[in-house]
Amino acid sequence: MAGSRLPRQLFLQGVAAVFLFAFASLYTQIPGLYGADGILPARRTLRPQGKGRWQQLWEVPTLLWEAPLLGLDTAQGLELLSLLGSLLALGALLRPRLCHPVTYLLLWAAYLSACQVGQVFLYFQWDSLLLETGFLAVLVAPLRQTPQGGLPGASPHEGLPFWLVRWLLFRLMFASGVVKLTSRCPAWWGLTALTYHYETQCLPTPASWFAHHLPVWLHRLSVVATFLIEVAVPPLFFAPARRLRLAAFYCQVLLQALIIITGNYNFFNLLTLVLTTALLDDKHLAAESGNSHRKKTPTFWPKALLTLLLELAVGGLLAYGTVHYFGLDVDWEQHAVHSRTTFTFHQFSQWLKMVTLPTMWLGAASLTWELLTALWRWTQVQGWLQKIWAAVQLSIFGTATVALFTISLVPYSYMEPSTHGRLWTGAHRLFGTVEHLQLASSYGLFRRMTGLGGRPEVVLEGSYDGHHWTEIEFMYKPGNVSRPPPVVVPHQPRLDWQMWFAALGPHTHSPWFTSLVLCLLQGKEPVIRLIQNDVARYPFHKQPPTFVRAQRYKYWFSQPGEQGGPRNSSRPCL
């Protein structure tokens, strides 16, 4: 069995990079979001309730309780945490010797502290995903390093916490595929979601315009491929055949790369790519880097034959299932592939009810194999002292791995209510005890497709007299119809993202919006800098407007051949 030393090192440095992006992006926005003159001042979120210090810290786990001891308010403490988190993550990225459990524990604690006061601007799924991944990195990171700064040789327990990364990737991808169908969204069921997605997503990229204008049949086929990669492929993460796991890895990489090219989803897709390292092994990475000098060991031909038969069977099953359930039909005359959904919502619900529990047992069986492998490795340890120390480590990490797996079953089962209700009550109690630490979360991205009748967009305008209005243009979100979409990754402009959500419903669904308008009327510079870094480009930088109004427009991409190239075109939404 190939080892996982190189994938673990790649994973740890990847997590450090994502933490760096997340902290650095947040740091630049704290004054406008959480400062005394910000939209949602952080000082209002932490109010002592007269409880003991440790009880208070357990109920609201944030290091910012201690900010007053340093003479800082909550927002200043948040800035300090973000700055220190950025520096620590940069150190772990550049110096592998800093990839230590303590490093990742501090990064996780700092980001959890930020999320406790971040309110609606830190309520995104990728924030929860980063917290869960960051805690797993605490367990994956080695207690000691080699003199060169790499990971030490194989320890009996090394594969256990890293297996949890694979399980997290499975939960993320499988749930993301399932919720698209359980939502009953007509765009997903009709395979037309991607004919709207590129245009209506939060922050399109220049490539989104080109993707949007691809043939409709290719959009529909891309939806089929999405379901294949998110629903059918993830069980292969636990396949006994190595080539099947590698095929699953490249499928996930392809999907995430295409999303990065066509959408500004901050660090989310980069973090998902980091999770895919759990599907790799030393042999593959050494071969890719050209450092494989070991002799090839002869393969036992019956095993090779069985593996080949398994691979052919899985490939054939996936091909048949895709053609059958999505009615694929090649039109040679029009050079197109037509597709349609051939199953009903009831049939899918019955299938989901049938497979949810078995996928949990699949995870349990895979984890049991990892535990048995770790136990076998422990028997090979030489020397009594080393054997005792290895047994202690195996006991601690084995217990932690089983506990985290058990906890994760609760949010994973949310997608199928009947299975959730039948889950072991002990798992529910254990999850309830640590839920506020966000050690495990439920996932399910792009549940419903929005903007089917045009992309809704809130445009702010200011005026001095109530008659002549000037648009307040944001740096990133669509506004000026003559401006092409920007590339923002890995930064997340959190106000721009919330403006997108605000456009999807009435203003009462976005209470923070009133505070934003008030800050603009008062000319609060930290908030203005969220809209325009260069204050001189803000139309009311000399004097705040007397009036501010919000109008909702519908946006569409310009058509090919129109003057100006990739850009937005719009009309008012009545």
Short mmCIF file of C-alpha atoms in Angstrom, two decimals, residues 160-569:
data_model
loop_
_atom_site.label_atom_id
_atom_site.label_comp_id
_atom_site.label_asym_id
_atom_site.label_seq_id
_atom_site.Cartn_x
_atom_site.Cartn_y
_atom_site.Cartn_z
CA LEU A 160 -6.32 7.86 10.53
CA PRO A 161 -6.81 11.65 10.76
CA PHE A 162 -5.92 12.02 7.08
CA TRP A 163 -8.74 9.59 6.28
CA LEU A 164 -11.12 12.12 7.86
CA VAL A 165 -10.10 14.59 5.15
CA ARG A 166 -11.27 12.11 2.52
CA TRP A 167 -14.53 11.62 4.42
CA LEU A 168 -15.03 15.40 4.59
CA LEU A 169 -14.49 15.68 0.82
CA PHE A 170 -17.04 12.92 0.27
CA ARG A 171 -19.64 14.64 2.48
CA LEU A 172 -19.05 17.98 0.76
CA MET A 173 -19.35 16.71 -2.80
CA PHE A 174 -22.09 14.12 -2.33
CA ALA A 175 -24.32 16.50 -0.38
CA SER A 176 -23.72 19.30 -2.90
CA GLY A 177 -25.00 17.05 -5.66
CA VAL A 178 -27.93 15.64 -3.72
CA VAL A 179 -29.37 18.99 -2.53
CA LYS A 180 -29.63 20.23 -6.11
CA LEU A 181 -32.25 17.53 -6.68
CA THR A 182 -33.94 17.48 -3.26
CA SER A 183 -34.58 21.24 -3.65
CA ARG A 184 -36.92 20.47 -6.59
CA CYS A 185 -35.33 23.38 -8.42
CA PRO A 186 -36.77 23.25 -11.99
CA ALA A 187 -33.48 24.48 -13.47
CA TRP A 188 -31.52 21.56 -12.02
CA TRP A 189 -34.20 19.01 -12.84
CA GLY A 190 -34.57 20.41 -16.34
CA LEU A 191 -30.76 20.39 -16.81
CA THR A 192 -30.90 24.10 -17.68
CA ALA A 193 -29.17 25.45 -14.55
CA LEU A 194 -25.94 26.38 -16.31
CA THR A 195 -27.78 28.41 -18.94
CA TYR A 196 -28.45 30.84 -16.04
CA HIS A 197 -25.59 30.19 -13.61
CA TYR A 198 -22.72 32.03 -15.29
CA GLU A 199 -24.84 35.17 -15.65
CA THR A 200 -26.60 35.11 -12.27
CA GLN A 201 -23.83 33.97 -9.89
CA CYS A 202 -22.60 36.46 -7.31
CA LEU A 203 -19.39 37.67 -8.94
CA PRO A 204 -18.84 36.49 -12.52
CA THR A 205 -15.41 36.49 -14.15
CA PRO A 206 -14.59 37.55 -17.73
CA ALA A 207 -14.64 33.86 -18.68
CA SER A 208 -18.24 33.63 -17.42
CA TRP A 209 -19.38 35.64 -20.43
CA PHE A 210 -17.82 33.16 -22.84
CA ALA A 211 -19.16 30.16 -20.90
CA HIS A 212 -22.64 31.70 -20.86
CA HIS A 213 -22.73 31.82 -24.67
CA LEU A 214 -21.80 28.17 -25.23
CA PRO A 215 -24.45 26.04 -26.99
CA VAL A 216 -27.44 25.10 -24.84
CA TRP A 217 -26.92 21.38 -25.43
CA LEU A 218 -23.41 21.74 -23.98
CA HIS A 219 -24.82 23.52 -20.91
CA ARG A 220 -27.25 20.65 -20.38
CA LEU A 221 -24.50 18.06 -20.83
CA SER A 222 -22.38 20.02 -18.32
CA VAL A 223 -25.17 19.71 -15.74
CA VAL A 224 -25.19 15.95 -16.33
CA ALA A 225 -21.41 15.89 -15.82
CA THR A 226 -21.87 17.90 -12.61
CA PHE A 227 -24.32 15.33 -11.22
CA LEU A 228 -21.97 12.53 -12.28
CA ILE A 229 -18.97 14.11 -10.53
CA GLU A 230 -20.85 15.16 -7.40
CA VAL A 231 -23.16 12.18 -6.83
CA ALA A 232 -21.82 9.11 -8.64
CA VAL A 233 -18.05 9.63 -8.36
CA PRO A 234 -17.60 10.40 -4.60
CA PRO A 235 -18.14 6.77 -3.43
CA LEU A 236 -15.02 5.97 -5.46
CA PHE A 237 -13.02 7.94 -2.88
CA PHE A 238 -13.12 4.72 -0.84
CA ALA A 239 -12.54 2.30 -3.72
CA PRO A 240 -9.97 -0.46 -3.10
CA ALA A 241 -8.54 0.06 -6.59
CA ARG A 242 -5.96 2.85 -6.60
CA ARG A 243 -6.65 3.91 -10.20
CA LEU A 244 -10.33 4.44 -9.39
CA ARG A 245 -9.38 6.81 -6.57
CA LEU A 246 -7.02 8.69 -8.88
CA ALA A 247 -9.74 8.94 -11.54
CA ALA A 248 -12.06 10.37 -8.88
CA PHE A 249 -9.33 12.85 -7.92
CA TYR A 250 -8.94 14.16 -11.47
CA CYS A 251 -12.72 14.45 -11.86
CA GLN A 252 -12.88 16.68 -8.78
CA VAL A 253 -9.89 18.75 -9.90
CA LEU A 254 -11.50 19.31 -13.30
CA LEU A 255 -14.76 20.50 -11.74
CA GLN A 256 -13.05 22.86 -9.27
CA ALA A 257 -10.73 24.27 -11.95
CA LEU A 258 -13.68 25.09 -14.22
CA ILE A 259 -15.52 26.79 -11.33
CA ILE A 260 -12.42 28.87 -10.51
CA ILE A 261 -12.15 29.99 -14.14
CA THR A 262 -15.80 30.94 -14.49
CA GLY A 263 -16.64 32.32 -11.02
CA ASN A 264 -15.17 34.35 -8.16
CA TYR A 265 -15.70 32.02 -5.20
CA ASN A 266 -12.85 33.36 -3.05
CA PHE A 267 -10.91 30.54 -1.36
CA PHE A 268 -13.69 27.93 -1.50
CA ASN A 269 -12.59 26.01 -4.59
CA LEU A 270 -8.93 26.28 -3.57
CA LEU A 271 -9.86 24.71 -0.23
CA THR A 272 -11.75 21.94 -2.00
CA LEU A 273 -8.66 21.25 -4.11
CA VAL A 274 -6.65 20.99 -0.90
CA LEU A 275 -9.11 18.37 0.36
CA THR A 276 -8.60 16.28 -2.80
CA THR A 277 -5.00 15.59 -1.72
CA ALA A 278 -6.50 12.87 0.51
CA LEU A 279 -7.12 10.85 -2.68
CA LEU A 280 -3.43 10.85 -3.60
CA ASP A 281 -0.49 8.76 -2.41
CA ASP A 282 3.28 8.99 -2.33
CA LYS A 283 3.69 6.77 -5.37
CA HIS A 284 1.59 9.01 -7.59
CA LEU A 285 3.13 12.27 -6.41
CA ALA A 286 6.66 10.88 -6.70
CA ALA A 287 5.94 9.71 -10.25
CA GLU A 288 4.45 13.11 -11.18
CA SER A 289 7.50 14.94 -9.83
CA GLY A 290 9.94 12.51 -11.47
CA ASN A 291 11.46 11.46 -8.16
CA SER A 292 10.45 7.81 -8.31
CA HIS A 293 13.62 5.70 -8.44
CA ARG A 294 12.33 2.62 -6.70
CA LYS A 295 12.25 -0.69 -8.45
CA LYS A 296 8.83 -1.74 -9.59
CA THR A 297 7.71 -4.74 -7.60
CA PRO A 298 6.12 -7.51 -9.66
CA THR A 299 2.34 -7.51 -9.42
CA PHE A 300 0.48 -10.70 -8.51
CA TRP A 301 -1.39 -11.30 -11.78
CA PRO A 302 -4.71 -12.56 -10.29
CA LYS A 303 -4.90 -9.39 -8.18
CA ALA A 304 -4.10 -7.23 -11.22
CA LEU A 305 -6.78 -9.04 -13.22
CA LEU A 306 -9.42 -8.58 -10.50
CA THR A 307 -8.49 -4.89 -10.22
CA LEU A 308 -8.83 -4.42 -13.97
CA LEU A 309 -12.20 -6.18 -13.99
CA LEU A 310 -13.39 -3.97 -11.12
CA GLU A 311 -12.26 -0.82 -12.95
CA LEU A 312 -14.00 -1.90 -16.15
CA ALA A 313 -17.18 -2.78 -14.24
CA VAL A 314 -17.26 0.58 -12.44
CA GLY A 315 -16.56 2.49 -15.66
CA GLY A 316 -19.24 0.57 -17.52
CA LEU A 317 -21.76 1.07 -14.71
CA LEU A 318 -21.13 4.83 -14.62
CA ALA A 319 -21.44 5.08 -18.42
CA TYR A 320 -24.64 3.03 -18.52
CA GLY A 321 -26.19 4.92 -15.59
CA THR A 322 -25.39 8.29 -17.16
CA VAL A 323 -26.87 7.33 -20.54
CA HIS A 324 -29.92 5.68 -18.99
CA TYR A 325 -30.89 8.19 -16.29
CA PHE A 326 -30.15 11.28 -18.37
CA GLY A 327 -31.36 9.99 -21.71
CA LEU A 328 -28.20 10.87 -23.62
CA ASP A 329 -28.73 10.83 -27.37
CA VAL A 330 -26.14 11.81 -29.98
CA ASP A 331 -27.50 13.93 -32.83
CA TRP A 332 -24.95 13.43 -35.58
CA GLU A 333 -26.63 15.86 -37.97
CA GLN A 334 -26.58 18.80 -35.55
CA HIS A 335 -23.31 17.70 -33.91
CA ALA A 336 -24.93 17.80 -30.47
CA VAL A 337 -25.65 15.52 -27.53
CA HIS A 338 -29.22 15.81 -26.24
CA SER A 339 -30.02 15.01 -22.60
CA ARG A 340 -33.03 14.91 -20.28
CA THR A 341 -33.83 13.67 -16.79
CA THR A 342 -35.60 10.31 -17.02
CA PHE A 343 -36.32 9.77 -13.30
CA THR A 344 -38.87 11.45 -11.05
CA PHE A 345 -38.50 13.27 -7.75
CA HIS A 346 -40.24 10.39 -5.97
CA GLN A 347 -37.84 7.87 -7.49
CA PHE A 348 -34.86 9.98 -6.48
CA SER A 349 -36.21 10.42 -2.93
CA GLN A 350 -36.63 6.65 -2.60
CA TRP A 351 -33.11 6.11 -3.94
CA LEU A 352 -31.69 8.66 -1.50
CA LYS A 353 -33.52 7.02 1.40
CA MET A 354 -32.05 3.69 0.29
CA VAL A 355 -28.42 4.83 -0.09
CA THR A 356 -27.86 7.41 2.68
CA LEU A 357 -27.39 4.85 5.45
CA PRO A 358 -25.25 2.54 3.26
CA THR A 359 -22.92 5.46 2.48
CA MET A 360 -22.45 5.85 6.23
CA TRP A 361 -21.66 2.15 6.48
CA LEU A 362 -19.29 2.56 3.54
CA GLY A 363 -17.47 5.25 5.51
CA ALA A 364 -17.48 3.06 8.63
CA ALA A 365 -16.08 0.10 6.69
CA SER A 366 -13.34 2.25 5.16
CA LEU A 367 -12.46 3.66 8.58
CA THR A 368 -12.38 0.14 10.06
CA TRP A 369 -9.89 -0.86 7.37
CA GLU A 370 -7.73 2.14 8.26
CA LEU A 371 -7.88 1.18 11.94
CA LEU A 372 -6.88 -2.41 11.18
CA THR A 373 -4.05 -1.17 8.94
CA ALA A 374 -2.84 1.11 11.73
CA LEU A 375 -2.99 -1.78 14.20
CA TRP A 376 -0.97 -3.98 11.84
CA ARG A 377 1.63 -1.22 11.46
CA TRP A 378 1.82 -0.99 15.24
CA THR A 379 2.75 -4.67 15.45
CA GLN A 380 5.75 -3.93 13.21
CA VAL A 381 7.17 -1.26 15.53
CA GLN A 382 10.51 -2.35 17.01
CA GLY A 383 11.51 -1.77 20.65
CA TRP A 384 9.32 -1.70 23.76
CA LEU A 385 9.53 2.02 24.42
CA GLN A 386 8.74 2.86 20.82
CA LYS A 387 5.91 0.31 20.87
CA ILE A 388 4.37 1.82 24.01
CA TRP A 389 4.62 5.37 22.63
CA ALA A 390 3.11 4.22 19.32
CA ALA A 391 0.27 2.51 21.23
CA VAL A 392 -0.48 5.72 23.14
CA GLN A 393 -0.56 7.74 19.92
CA LEU A 394 -2.69 5.14 18.16
CA SER A 395 -5.17 5.11 21.05
CA ILE A 396 -5.49 8.91 21.13
CA PHE A 397 -5.71 9.47 17.39
CA GLY A 398 -7.89 6.42 16.84
CA THR A 399 -10.39 7.59 19.46
CA ALA A 400 -10.38 11.14 18.06
CA THR A 401 -10.92 9.86 14.51
CA VAL A 402 -13.85 7.62 15.48
CA ALA A 403 -15.38 10.44 17.56
CA LEU A 404 -15.15 13.00 14.74
CA PHE A 405 -16.56 10.49 12.26
CA THR A 406 -19.49 9.83 14.58
CA ILE A 407 -20.12 13.56 15.07
CA SER A 408 -20.06 14.18 11.31
CA LEU A 409 -22.84 11.66 10.67
CA VAL A 410 -25.40 14.03 12.20
CA PRO A 411 -24.97 17.00 9.81
CA TYR A 412 -24.38 14.60 6.92
CA SER A 413 -27.79 12.97 7.51
CA TYR A 414 -29.63 16.32 7.30
CA MET A 415 -30.11 15.75 3.57
CA GLU A 416 -32.36 12.72 4.24
CA PRO A 417 -34.76 13.35 7.18
CA SER A 418 -35.83 9.75 7.82
CA THR A 419 -32.21 8.58 8.09
CA HIS A 420 -31.44 11.54 10.35
CA GLY A 421 -34.26 10.49 12.67
CA ARG A 422 -33.00 6.89 12.85
CA LEU A 423 -29.43 7.87 13.65
CA TRP A 424 -27.95 6.67 16.95
CA THR A 425 -29.01 9.04 19.75
CA GLY A 426 -25.47 9.01 21.13
CA ALA A 427 -24.25 10.62 17.91
CA HIS A 428 -26.86 13.36 18.28
CA ARG A 429 -25.81 14.04 21.89
CA LEU A 430 -22.13 14.12 21.00
CA PHE A 431 -22.76 16.49 18.10
CA GLY A 432 -24.93 18.74 20.23
CA THR A 433 -22.17 19.04 22.82
CA VAL A 434 -19.57 20.38 20.36
CA GLU A 435 -21.80 21.91 17.66
CA HIS A 436 -20.78 25.47 18.59
CA LEU A 437 -17.13 24.57 17.88
CA GLN A 438 -18.05 23.83 14.24
CA LEU A 439 -16.06 20.59 14.16
CA ALA A 440 -18.54 19.22 11.60
CA SER A 441 -21.09 21.02 9.44
CA SER A 442 -23.66 20.26 6.77
CA TYR A 443 -22.94 21.31 3.20
CA GLY A 444 -24.87 21.74 -0.01
CA LEU A 445 -23.90 24.45 -2.44
CA PHE A 446 -25.98 25.91 -5.30
CA ARG A 447 -29.15 24.31 -3.93
CA ARG A 448 -31.42 26.43 -6.10
CA MET A 449 -30.69 28.45 -9.23
CA THR A 450 -31.61 32.13 -8.88
CA GLY A 451 -32.29 34.83 -11.45
CA LEU A 452 -34.19 32.64 -13.91
CA GLY A 453 -35.90 35.74 -15.30
CA GLY A 454 -32.77 37.90 -15.26
CA ARG A 455 -30.12 38.63 -12.66
CA PRO A 456 -31.53 40.85 -9.87
CA GLU A 457 -29.08 43.51 -8.72
CA VAL A 458 -29.46 46.24 -6.11
CA VAL A 459 -27.96 49.54 -7.25
CA LEU A 460 -27.40 52.32 -4.71
CA GLU A 461 -27.73 55.94 -5.77
CA GLY A 462 -27.12 59.17 -3.89
CA SER A 463 -28.41 62.69 -4.33
CA TYR A 464 -28.10 66.15 -2.75
CA ASP A 465 -31.50 67.43 -3.88
CA GLY A 466 -33.65 64.33 -4.40
CA HIS A 467 -33.90 64.97 -8.13
CA HIS A 468 -30.45 64.37 -9.61
CA TRP A 469 -29.13 60.92 -8.71
CA THR A 470 -25.61 59.51 -9.01
CA GLU A 471 -24.86 55.78 -8.91
CA ILE A 472 -22.64 54.53 -6.08
CA GLU A 473 -20.53 51.98 -7.94
CA PHE A 474 -18.97 49.02 -6.12
CA MET A 475 -15.51 47.73 -7.00
CA TYR A 476 -16.52 44.13 -7.61
CA LYS A 477 -20.23 43.48 -7.97
CA PRO A 478 -22.02 44.27 -11.26
CA GLY A 479 -23.14 47.86 -11.58
CA ASN A 480 -21.76 49.84 -14.48
CA VAL A 481 -23.00 47.99 -17.56
CA SER A 482 -19.93 49.02 -19.57
CA ARG A 483 -17.47 47.40 -17.19
CA PRO A 484 -16.37 43.77 -17.70
CA PRO A 485 -16.55 41.41 -14.70
CA PRO A 486 -13.37 41.43 -12.56
CA VAL A 487 -11.19 38.57 -11.26
CA VAL A 488 -11.25 38.62 -7.45
CA VAL A 489 -10.08 35.12 -6.34
CA PRO A 490 -8.94 34.40 -3.61
CA HIS A 491 -10.28 37.60 -2.02
CA GLN A 492 -13.87 37.65 -0.81
CA PRO A 493 -15.49 41.12 -0.79
CA ARG A 494 -18.05 40.21 1.84
CA LEU A 495 -20.25 43.28 1.42
CA ASP A 496 -20.53 42.64 -2.33
CA TRP A 497 -21.56 39.06 -1.59
CA GLN A 498 -24.28 40.16 0.83
CA MET A 499 -25.52 42.71 -1.71
CA TRP A 500 -26.12 39.78 -4.05
CA PHE A 501 -28.21 37.99 -1.41
CA ALA A 502 -30.05 41.24 -0.63
CA ALA A 503 -31.22 41.46 -4.25
CA LEU A 504 -32.93 38.06 -3.97
CA GLY A 505 -35.55 39.16 -1.45
CA PRO A 506 -37.17 42.10 0.36
CA HIS A 507 -34.99 44.43 2.41
CA THR A 508 -36.46 42.98 5.62
CA HIS A 509 -34.46 39.79 4.90
CA SER A 510 -31.24 41.85 5.10
CA PRO A 511 -31.41 43.93 8.32
CA TRP A 512 -27.80 45.03 7.90
CA PHE A 513 -28.78 46.93 4.73
CA THR A 514 -30.37 49.77 6.71
CA SER A 515 -27.13 50.18 8.65
CA LEU A 516 -25.18 50.35 5.36
CA VAL A 517 -27.40 53.14 4.04
CA LEU A 518 -27.09 55.05 7.33
CA CYS A 519 -23.28 54.81 7.20
CA LEU A 520 -23.31 56.22 3.66
CA LEU A 521 -25.56 59.10 4.70
CA GLN A 522 -23.12 59.84 7.52
CA GLY A 523 -20.10 59.55 5.22
CA LYS A 524 -18.36 56.84 7.27
CA GLU A 525 -15.00 56.40 5.50
CA PRO A 526 -14.35 52.76 6.59
CA VAL A 527 -17.62 51.73 4.93
CA ILE A 528 -16.90 53.83 1.86
CA ARG A 529 -13.59 51.96 1.46
CA LEU A 530 -15.53 48.70 1.22
CA ILE A 531 -17.21 50.16 -1.84
CA GLN A 532 -14.19 51.97 -3.33
CA ASN A 533 -10.62 51.52 -2.08
CA ASP A 534 -9.74 54.82 -3.71
CA VAL A 535 -12.02 57.22 -1.84
CA ALA A 536 -11.50 59.83 -4.58
CA ARG A 537 -13.50 57.59 -6.95
CA TYR A 538 -16.46 57.62 -4.57
CA PRO A 539 -18.88 60.22 -5.98
CA PHE A 540 -19.70 61.72 -2.57
CA HIS A 541 -16.22 61.77 -1.04
CA LYS A 542 -16.28 65.53 -0.44
CA GLN A 543 -19.70 65.63 1.20
CA PRO A 544 -22.08 62.79 2.14
CA PRO A 545 -25.29 62.58 0.10
CA THR A 546 -28.49 63.99 1.53
CA PHE A 547 -30.52 61.13 0.11
CA VAL A 548 -29.68 57.49 -0.67
CA ARG A 549 -32.00 55.19 -2.55
CA ALA A 550 -31.78 51.57 -3.67
CA GLN A 551 -33.21 50.39 -6.96
CA ARG A 552 -33.41 46.81 -8.12
CA TYR A 553 -32.47 46.13 -11.72
CA LYS A 554 -32.35 43.02 -13.84
CA TYR A 555 -29.06 42.31 -15.57
CA TRP A 556 -28.14 40.16 -18.54
CA PHE A 557 -24.82 39.56 -20.25
CA SER A 558 -24.29 41.46 -23.50
CA GLN A 559 -24.70 39.43 -26.68
CA PRO A 560 -21.79 38.33 -28.92
CA GLY A 561 -21.05 40.99 -31.50
CA GLU A 562 -22.20 43.89 -29.34
CA GLN A 563 -19.71 46.71 -29.00
CA GLY A 564 -17.61 46.55 -25.84
CA GLY A 565 -17.01 42.82 -25.58
CA PRO A 566 -17.76 40.87 -22.35
CA ARG A 567 -19.90 43.11 -20.15
CA ASN A 568 -23.33 43.44 -18.54
CA SER A 569 -26.41 44.99 -20.04
#
